[in-house]
mmCIF file of C-alpha atoms in Angstrom:
data_model
loop_
_atom_site.group_PDB
_atom_site.id
_atom_site.type_symbol
_atom_site.label_atom_id
_atom_site.label_comp_id
_atom_site.label_asym_id
_atom_site.label_seq_id
_atom_site.Cartn_x
_atom_site.Cartn_y
_atom_site.Cartn_z
ATOM 1 C CA MET A 5 75.480 12.536 -39.577
ATOM 2 C CA THR A 6 77.078 15.437 -37.720
ATOM 3 C CA ARG A 7 74.581 18.560 -37.751
ATOM 4 C CA VAL A 8 70.402 18.295 -37.458
ATOM 5 C CA GLY A 9 68.175 21.113 -37.708
ATOM 6 C CA PHE A 10 65.085 21.261 -35.991
ATOM 7 C CA ARG A 11 62.108 23.148 -37.318
ATOM 8 C CA CYS A 12 59.210 23.082 -35.069
ATOM 9 C CA ASP A 13 56.090 24.938 -33.772
ATOM 10 C CA ALA A 14 56.209 26.965 -30.237
ATOM 11 C CA GLY A 15 54.170 29.842 -28.943
ATOM 12 C CA VAL A 16 51.274 31.140 -27.413
ATOM 13 C CA ARG A 17 48.833 29.879 -30.325
ATOM 14 C CA SER A 18 50.828 26.721 -31.286
ATOM 15 C CA GLY A 19 51.588 25.630 -27.588
ATOM 16 C CA VAL A 20 54.987 24.309 -26.817
ATOM 17 C CA GLY A 21 54.167 20.305 -27.184
ATOM 18 C CA HIS A 22 55.954 20.385 -30.643
ATOM 19 C CA LEU A 23 59.033 21.882 -28.903
ATOM 20 C CA VAL A 24 59.177 19.813 -25.826
ATOM 21 C CA ARG A 25 58.987 16.438 -27.847
ATOM 22 C CA CYS A 26 62.030 18.050 -30.115
ATOM 23 C CA VAL A 27 64.168 19.043 -27.103
ATOM 24 C CA ALA A 28 63.923 15.244 -25.581
ATOM 25 C CA LEU A 29 65.438 14.309 -29.297
ATOM 26 C CA ALA A 30 67.787 17.050 -29.483
ATOM 27 C CA GLU A 31 68.820 15.743 -25.910
ATOM 28 C CA GLU A 32 69.480 12.407 -27.229
ATOM 29 C CA LEU A 33 71.334 13.778 -30.673
ATOM 30 C CA CYS A 34 73.687 16.112 -28.366
ATOM 31 C CA ALA A 35 74.415 12.866 -26.009
ATOM 32 C CA ARG A 36 75.657 11.247 -29.004
ATOM 33 C CA GLY A 37 77.898 14.220 -30.520
ATOM 34 C CA VAL A 38 75.750 15.482 -33.081
ATOM 35 C CA GLU A 39 75.284 19.106 -33.296
ATOM 36 C CA VAL A 40 71.999 20.643 -33.050
ATOM 37 C CA VAL A 41 70.309 23.507 -33.921
ATOM 38 C CA PHE A 42 66.805 24.986 -33.571
ATOM 39 C CA LEU A 43 65.444 27.157 -36.632
ATOM 40 C CA GLY A 44 62.503 29.985 -36.553
ATOM 41 C CA GLU A 45 61.791 31.560 -33.728
ATOM 42 C CA VAL A 46 59.617 30.907 -30.066
ATOM 43 C CA ARG A 47 56.673 33.810 -29.856
ATOM 44 C CA GLY A 48 55.248 34.952 -26.275
ATOM 45 C CA SER A 49 56.707 31.692 -24.305
ATOM 46 C CA ALA A 50 59.499 32.656 -22.004
ATOM 47 C CA TRP A 51 59.325 29.270 -20.726
ATOM 48 C CA ALA A 52 59.809 27.704 -24.062
ATOM 49 C CA LEU A 53 62.867 30.353 -24.746
ATOM 50 C CA ALA A 54 64.072 28.974 -21.411
ATOM 51 C CA GLN A 55 64.340 25.003 -22.704
ATOM 52 C CA LEU A 56 66.235 25.737 -25.298
ATOM 53 C CA ARG A 57 68.792 28.562 -23.440
ATOM 54 C CA GLU A 58 69.418 26.365 -20.427
ATOM 55 C CA ARG A 59 70.280 23.413 -22.858
ATOM 56 C CA ALA A 60 72.729 25.460 -24.794
ATOM 57 C CA LEU A 61 70.554 24.629 -28.262
ATOM 58 C CA PRO A 62 71.049 27.444 -30.370
ATOM 59 C CA LEU A 63 68.098 28.917 -31.978
ATOM 60 C CA VAL A 64 68.497 30.491 -35.538
ATOM 61 C CA PRO A 65 65.916 32.753 -37.062
ATOM 62 C CA ALA A 66 64.363 30.691 -40.428
ATOM 63 C CA PRO A 67 62.453 31.891 -43.593
ATOM 64 C CA GLU A 68 58.889 30.001 -44.135
ATOM 65 C CA GLU A 69 59.415 29.443 -47.656
ATOM 66 C CA PRO A 70 61.025 26.132 -48.270
ATOM 67 C CA ALA A 71 63.636 27.215 -50.833
ATOM 68 C CA ARG A 72 65.319 30.095 -48.930
ATOM 69 C CA LEU A 73 64.927 27.414 -45.822
ATOM 70 C CA ALA A 74 66.839 24.868 -47.588
ATOM 71 C CA ALA A 75 69.428 27.596 -48.533
ATOM 72 C CA LEU A 76 69.531 28.743 -45.097
ATOM 73 C CA ALA A 77 69.997 24.585 -44.142
ATOM 74 C CA ARG A 78 72.867 24.573 -46.862
ATOM 75 C CA GLU A 79 74.869 27.630 -45.431
ATOM 76 C CA LEU A 80 74.470 25.884 -42.019
ATOM 77 C CA ARG A 81 75.732 22.414 -43.376
ATOM 78 C CA LEU A 82 72.907 20.697 -42.006
ATOM 79 C CA ASP A 83 73.083 16.889 -42.840
ATOM 80 C CA ALA A 84 69.198 16.456 -41.415
ATOM 81 C CA ALA A 85 66.102 18.248 -40.627
ATOM 82 C CA VAL A 86 63.524 17.356 -38.258
ATOM 83 C CA LEU A 87 60.126 18.988 -39.016
ATOM 84 C CA ASP A 88 57.358 18.992 -36.217
ATOM 85 C CA SER A 89 54.745 21.754 -37.262
ATOM 86 C CA TYR A 90 51.303 21.292 -38.731
ATOM 87 C CA ASP A 91 51.814 25.112 -40.144
ATOM 88 C CA LEU A 92 54.939 24.617 -42.651
ATOM 89 C CA PRO A 93 54.428 25.233 -46.402
ATOM 90 C CA GLU A 94 53.648 21.972 -47.631
ATOM 91 C CA GLY A 95 56.896 21.774 -49.969
ATOM 92 C CA THR A 96 59.308 22.426 -46.874
ATOM 93 C CA GLY A 97 60.377 18.755 -47.048
ATOM 94 C CA ALA A 98 60.491 18.125 -50.158
ATOM 95 C CA ALA A 99 62.992 21.407 -50.819
ATOM 96 C CA LEU A 100 65.174 19.975 -47.573
ATOM 97 C CA ARG A 101 65.299 16.468 -49.261
ATOM 98 C CA GLY A 102 66.414 18.310 -52.601
ATOM 99 C CA ALA A 103 69.047 20.159 -50.892
ATOM 100 C CA GLY A 104 70.560 16.731 -49.768
ATOM 101 C CA LEU A 105 69.120 16.452 -46.202
ATOM 102 C CA THR A 106 67.410 13.567 -44.499
ATOM 103 C CA VAL A 107 64.320 14.520 -43.020
ATOM 104 C CA LEU A 108 62.545 13.380 -40.554
ATOM 105 C CA GLY A 109 58.963 14.323 -39.967
ATOM 106 C CA ILE A 110 57.156 14.503 -36.625
ATOM 107 C CA VAL A 111 52.920 13.993 -37.316
ATOM 108 C CA ASP A 112 50.224 13.476 -35.390
ATOM 109 C CA GLY A 113 48.332 10.970 -37.686
ATOM 110 C CA ASP A 114 48.009 13.171 -40.842
ATOM 111 C CA PRO A 115 51.429 14.138 -42.639
ATOM 112 C CA LEU A 116 49.758 17.264 -43.746
ATOM 113 C CA GLY A 117 51.289 16.435 -47.112
ATOM 114 C CA GLN A 118 54.748 16.588 -45.704
ATOM 115 C CA GLU A 119 57.435 14.725 -47.888
ATOM 116 C CA ALA A 120 60.110 12.934 -45.503
ATOM 117 C CA ASP A 121 62.607 10.023 -45.520
ATOM 118 C CA LEU A 122 61.001 8.777 -42.187
ATOM 119 C CA TYR A 123 58.089 9.622 -40.268
ATOM 120 C CA LEU A 124 57.601 9.535 -36.625
ATOM 121 C CA ASP A 125 53.954 9.279 -34.966
ATOM 122 C CA GLN A 126 54.582 8.413 -31.331
ATOM 123 C CA ASN A 127 50.599 8.587 -30.687
ATOM 124 C CA LEU A 128 49.110 5.301 -28.571
ATOM 125 C CA GLY A 129 47.807 3.143 -31.366
ATOM 126 C CA ALA A 130 49.386 4.586 -34.439
ATOM 127 C CA GLU A 131 51.128 1.694 -35.361
ATOM 128 C CA HIS A 132 47.460 0.247 -35.991
ATOM 129 C CA ARG A 133 46.185 3.179 -38.112
ATOM 130 C CA PRO A 134 46.808 3.395 -41.605
ATOM 131 C CA PHE A 135 49.538 5.670 -42.966
ATOM 132 C CA PRO A 136 48.709 7.604 -46.543
ATOM 133 C CA LEU A 137 52.458 7.182 -47.591
ATOM 134 C CA PRO A 138 54.860 4.518 -48.657
ATOM 135 C CA ALA A 139 58.100 5.932 -46.386
ATOM 136 C CA ARG A 140 58.846 4.469 -43.418
ATOM 137 C CA ARG A 141 57.332 5.210 -40.221
ATOM 138 C CA LEU A 142 57.980 4.912 -36.610
ATOM 139 C CA ALA A 143 54.927 4.556 -35.059
ATOM 140 C CA GLY A 144 53.262 4.139 -31.396
ATOM 141 C CA ALA A 145 54.280 4.459 -27.813
ATOM 142 C CA ARG A 146 57.299 2.414 -28.272
ATOM 143 C CA TYR A 147 58.846 5.507 -30.046
ATOM 144 C CA VAL A 148 57.172 8.491 -27.592
ATOM 145 C CA LEU A 149 60.264 11.336 -26.848
ATOM 146 C CA LEU A 150 60.815 11.911 -23.470
ATOM 147 C CA ARG A 151 63.017 14.564 -21.702
ATOM 148 C CA ASP A 152 65.814 13.837 -19.363
ATOM 149 C CA SER A 153 63.831 15.566 -16.322
ATOM 150 C CA VAL A 154 61.248 12.940 -16.845
ATOM 151 C CA ARG A 155 63.113 9.680 -18.321
ATOM 152 C CA GLY A 156 63.710 7.673 -15.135
ATOM 153 C CA ARG A 157 61.934 9.718 -12.560
ATOM 154 C CA GLY A 158 59.649 7.739 -10.193
ATOM 155 C CA ARG A 159 56.342 8.877 -8.553
ATOM 156 C CA THR A 160 57.425 10.463 -5.154
ATOM 157 C CA ARG A 161 53.865 11.308 -3.264
ATOM 158 C CA PRO A 162 53.714 11.024 0.184
ATOM 159 C CA ALA A 163 50.426 9.859 1.878
ATOM 160 C CA GLY A 164 47.961 13.003 2.503
ATOM 161 C CA PRO A 165 45.255 13.082 4.207
ATOM 162 C CA VAL A 166 43.429 14.774 1.078
ATOM 163 C CA PRO A 167 44.535 14.011 -2.922
ATOM 164 C CA ARG A 168 46.710 16.070 -4.209
ATOM 165 C CA VAL A 169 45.783 17.706 -7.911
ATOM 166 C CA LEU A 170 48.314 18.930 -10.718
ATOM 167 C CA CYS A 171 46.047 21.061 -13.420
ATOM 168 C CA PHE A 172 48.164 21.875 -16.734
ATOM 169 C CA PHE A 173 47.345 22.522 -20.059
ATOM 170 C CA GLY A 174 50.720 22.882 -21.947
ATOM 171 C CA GLY A 175 53.374 25.694 -21.509
ATOM 172 C CA THR A 176 50.745 28.353 -23.082
ATOM 173 C CA ASP A 177 47.467 27.191 -22.322
ATOM 174 C CA SER A 178 46.626 28.436 -25.521
ATOM 175 C CA ALA A 179 43.055 27.862 -25.669
ATOM 176 C CA GLY A 180 43.034 29.720 -22.301
ATOM 177 C CA VAL A 181 41.071 27.103 -20.061
ATOM 178 C CA ALA A 182 42.755 26.458 -17.052
ATOM 179 C CA PRO A 183 40.174 28.646 -15.016
ATOM 180 C CA ALA A 184 37.218 26.664 -16.196
ATOM 181 C CA TRP A 185 38.958 23.466 -14.968
ATOM 182 C CA ALA A 186 40.195 25.051 -11.693
ATOM 183 C CA GLY A 187 35.982 25.986 -11.254
ATOM 184 C CA ALA A 188 35.288 22.419 -12.140
ATOM 185 C CA LEU A 189 37.671 21.098 -8.973
ATOM 186 C CA LEU A 190 35.529 23.475 -6.878
ATOM 187 C CA ALA A 191 32.323 22.549 -7.806
ATOM 188 C CA THR A 192 32.861 19.080 -6.516
ATOM 189 C CA GLY A 193 33.021 20.395 -3.286
ATOM 190 C CA LEU A 194 35.380 17.930 -2.049
ATOM 191 C CA PRO A 195 38.248 18.235 -0.132
ATOM 192 C CA PHE A 196 41.809 18.588 -2.013
ATOM 193 C CA GLU A 197 44.708 20.771 -2.984
ATOM 194 C CA ALA A 198 45.727 21.520 -6.208
ATOM 195 C CA THR A 199 48.054 23.286 -8.396
ATOM 196 C CA VAL A 200 46.809 24.664 -11.314
ATOM 197 C CA VAL A 201 49.710 26.437 -14.111
ATOM 198 C CA SER A 202 48.567 28.872 -16.267
ATOM 199 C CA PRO A 203 50.798 31.464 -17.696
ATOM 200 C CA THR A 204 48.045 34.002 -16.988
ATOM 201 C CA PRO A 205 47.409 34.829 -13.946
ATOM 202 C CA PHE A 206 43.746 34.459 -12.080
ATOM 203 C CA GLU A 207 42.148 33.889 -9.065
ATOM 204 C CA ALA A 208 40.928 30.560 -8.341
ATOM 205 C CA GLY A 209 40.436 30.434 -4.201
ATOM 206 C CA GLY A 210 39.782 27.971 -2.094
ATOM 207 C CA PRO A 211 42.444 24.827 -1.876
ATOM 208 C CA ILE A 212 44.025 26.236 -5.456
ATOM 209 C CA ALA A 213 47.284 27.749 -6.182
ATOM 210 C CA VAL A 214 47.715 29.013 -9.166
ATOM 211 C CA ILE A 215 51.530 29.156 -10.542
ATOM 212 C CA PRO A 216 53.301 30.489 -14.012
ATOM 213 C CA PRO A 217 54.933 27.642 -16.458
ATOM 214 C CA THR A 218 57.561 25.916 -14.435
ATOM 215 C CA ASP A 219 60.548 23.391 -14.990
ATOM 216 C CA ARG A 220 59.357 21.744 -11.708
ATOM 217 C CA LEU A 221 56.349 20.174 -14.059
ATOM 218 C CA PRO A 222 57.947 16.820 -13.613
ATOM 219 C CA GLU A 223 58.441 16.911 -10.157
ATOM 220 C CA LEU A 224 54.700 18.100 -9.785
ATOM 221 C CA MET A 225 53.442 15.234 -11.917
ATOM 222 C CA ALA A 226 55.683 12.583 -10.195
ATOM 223 C CA GLY A 227 54.026 14.157 -6.647
ATOM 224 C CA ALA A 228 50.394 14.017 -7.366
ATOM 225 C CA ASP A 229 47.479 12.038 -6.699
ATOM 226 C CA LEU A 230 45.718 12.872 -9.752
ATOM 227 C CA VAL A 231 46.361 15.215 -13.000
ATOM 228 C CA LEU A 232 44.033 17.162 -15.096
ATOM 229 C CA THR A 233 45.200 17.895 -18.435
ATOM 230 C CA ALA A 234 44.771 18.057 -22.423
ATOM 231 C CA ALA A 235 45.284 15.125 -24.790
ATOM 232 C CA GLY A 236 48.823 16.670 -25.634
ATOM 233 C CA SER A 237 52.537 15.717 -25.542
ATOM 234 C CA ALA A 238 52.563 15.587 -21.889
ATOM 235 C CA VAL A 239 50.380 12.582 -21.902
ATOM 236 C CA TRP A 240 53.272 10.212 -22.593
ATOM 237 C CA GLU A 241 55.350 11.744 -19.418
ATOM 238 C CA LEU A 242 52.339 10.943 -17.251
ATOM 239 C CA LEU A 243 52.099 7.516 -18.919
ATOM 240 C CA HIS A 244 55.801 6.931 -17.923
ATOM 241 C CA LEU A 245 55.477 8.063 -14.671
ATOM 242 C CA GLY A 246 52.086 5.844 -13.895
ATOM 243 C CA VAL A 247 50.602 9.200 -12.783
ATOM 244 C CA PRO A 248 46.293 8.767 -12.602
ATOM 245 C CA THR A 249 45.421 11.612 -15.272
ATOM 246 C CA ALA A 250 41.964 12.964 -16.180
ATOM 247 C CA LEU A 251 41.583 14.152 -19.846
ATOM 248 C CA THR A 252 39.799 16.788 -21.714
ATOM 249 C CA TRP A 253 40.979 17.863 -25.110
ATOM 250 C CA VAL A 254 41.597 21.776 -26.472
ATOM 251 C CA ALA A 255 42.263 21.026 -30.337
ATOM 252 C CA ASP A 256 40.926 18.653 -32.794
ATOM 253 C CA ASN A 257 43.945 17.065 -33.533
ATOM 254 C CA GLN A 258 44.264 15.821 -29.862
ATOM 255 C CA LEU A 259 40.768 14.025 -30.118
ATOM 256 C CA ILE A 260 42.252 10.886 -31.755
ATOM 257 C CA GLY A 261 44.778 10.748 -28.814
ATOM 258 C CA TYR A 262 42.082 11.262 -26.127
ATOM 259 C CA GLU A 263 39.620 8.551 -27.516
ATOM 260 C CA GLU A 264 42.883 6.086 -27.717
ATOM 261 C CA LEU A 265 43.676 6.891 -24.027
ATOM 262 C CA VAL A 266 40.160 6.996 -22.607
ATOM 263 C CA GLY A 267 39.078 3.765 -24.265
ATOM 264 C CA ARG A 268 42.124 1.714 -23.265
ATOM 265 C CA GLY A 269 40.893 3.123 -20.064
ATOM 266 C CA VAL A 270 44.605 4.554 -18.867
ATOM 267 C CA ALA A 271 43.261 7.958 -18.403
ATOM 268 C CA ALA A 272 39.615 9.135 -17.360
ATOM 269 C CA GLY A 273 37.718 10.715 -19.851
ATOM 270 C CA LEU A 274 36.282 14.297 -19.077
ATOM 271 C CA GLY A 275 35.018 15.362 -22.464
ATOM 272 C CA ARG A 276 35.725 18.929 -23.687
ATOM 273 C CA ALA A 277 33.824 21.460 -21.540
ATOM 274 C CA ALA A 278 34.255 21.599 -17.826
ATOM 275 C CA ASP A 279 30.508 21.058 -17.209
ATOM 276 C CA ALA A 280 28.606 18.989 -14.973
ATOM 277 C CA ALA A 281 29.660 15.591 -16.186
ATOM 278 C CA ALA A 282 32.983 16.327 -15.900
ATOM 279 C CA VAL A 283 32.549 17.786 -12.617
ATOM 280 C CA GLY A 284 30.836 14.249 -11.413
ATOM 281 C CA VAL A 285 33.791 12.340 -13.169
ATOM 282 C CA LEU A 286 36.512 14.338 -10.986
ATOM 283 C CA ALA A 287 34.427 14.157 -8.100
ATOM 284 C CA ARG A 288 34.453 10.108 -8.681
ATOM 285 C CA LEU A 289 38.554 10.212 -8.853
ATOM 286 C CA LEU A 290 38.385 12.467 -5.972
ATOM 287 C CA THR A 291 36.885 10.288 -3.549
ATOM 288 C CA ASP A 292 37.921 6.779 -4.862
ATOM 289 C CA PRO A 293 41.629 6.132 -4.651
ATOM 290 C CA ALA A 294 41.367 2.672 -6.090
ATOM 291 C CA ALA A 295 39.678 4.141 -9.447
ATOM 292 C CA ARG A 296 42.510 6.700 -9.728
ATOM 293 C CA GLU A 297 45.282 4.369 -9.240
ATOM 294 C CA GLU A 298 43.697 1.891 -11.460
ATOM 295 C CA HIS A 299 44.224 4.282 -14.353
ATOM 296 C CA GLY A 300 47.776 4.633 -13.653
ATOM 297 C CA ARG A 301 48.336 1.171 -13.005
ATOM 298 C CA ARG A 302 46.942 0.667 -16.678
ATOM 299 C CA GLY A 303 49.244 3.617 -18.315
ATOM 300 C CA ARG A 304 52.593 2.461 -16.624
ATOM 301 C CA GLY A 305 54.510 0.431 -18.895
ATOM 302 C CA LEU A 306 53.203 1.560 -22.183
ATOM 303 C CA VAL A 307 56.114 4.200 -22.686
ATOM 304 C CA ASP A 308 59.205 2.726 -21.392
ATOM 305 C CA GLY A 309 61.445 5.945 -21.838
ATOM 306 C CA LYS A 310 63.751 4.389 -24.838
ATOM 307 C CA GLY A 311 61.683 5.963 -27.371
ATOM 308 C CA ARG A 312 64.135 8.446 -28.119
ATOM 309 C CA GLU A 313 66.846 6.265 -28.108
ATOM 310 C CA ARG A 314 65.083 4.187 -30.914
ATOM 311 C CA VAL A 315 63.994 7.042 -33.104
ATOM 312 C CA ALA A 316 67.532 8.614 -32.779
ATOM 313 C CA ASP A 317 68.987 5.087 -34.308
ATOM 314 C CA ALA A 318 66.777 5.461 -37.254
ATOM 315 C CA LEU A 319 67.520 8.758 -38.046
ATOM 316 C CA LEU A 320 71.380 8.420 -37.800
ATOM 317 C CA ARG A 321 71.221 5.093 -39.824
ATOM 318 C CA SER A 322 69.287 7.074 -42.770
ATOM 319 C CA ASP A 323 71.577 7.673 -45.822
ATOM 320 C CA PRO A 324 71.391 10.892 -46.740
ATOM 321 C CA ARG A 325 70.235 11.747 -49.870
#
């Protein structure tokens, strides 16, 4: 297998989590001498486009219709395709398999009818949940895909007089919740220093600095006393780093991960709304370092950073159809 195509979502509406985990797998494949190409387009996120450009990962416009996508895959001489999208037509995987490609489907529980030779569900506890298809599945935190910029990085936070908080909701904040959660932090009335990552500038006031999406996010995560985020793909990076995390969710597909993470005590649960109950949880975390660090301790070690190697091994061992 020498050429692999990635068909994934990225944009203001869908966020960039799909792209980030695909980039992590692409980094691993490139390190093994496999040629990689991304198929589709990135809408409204300069940061997401930069992730491909900085890694010299080509982006080729691609049609939505399965038969035309399969024709493009043949034209590009692809041996395999990775699908990571909630919006692709249901027959996409079947068309690619019919064109002779091995297909890896990255899913979050429900495969949404997409046909593949191999499925990946990297969500915590996925290995214990039923799957509706008989195909081979790589499931659970053992298979989490992490980028080079996160793997092997350790926490760097120096002791400070007040907690340092990082707040972000994906590369696009597709639900527009950053201002509300900045307000919840301020509503605690407690001392802290916070960085809020938002693609849309706003005035938060007080000890909160608002910055645009940045490649420094792994560095900022490693240096934080507490991270406030949604239960998306970045959670696995936080678990790997052992950073205390407080979670909300901004899309229905994140709820299953939220419940699993909060239920295991590896993250604090804020609920969906930045309401009085959430402010109370944040106040407890800001004033109790031991409570914060217990969440980080429980999460540390669940994600060992080798998941992408295991996924690449499985994909490259698969026989092209």
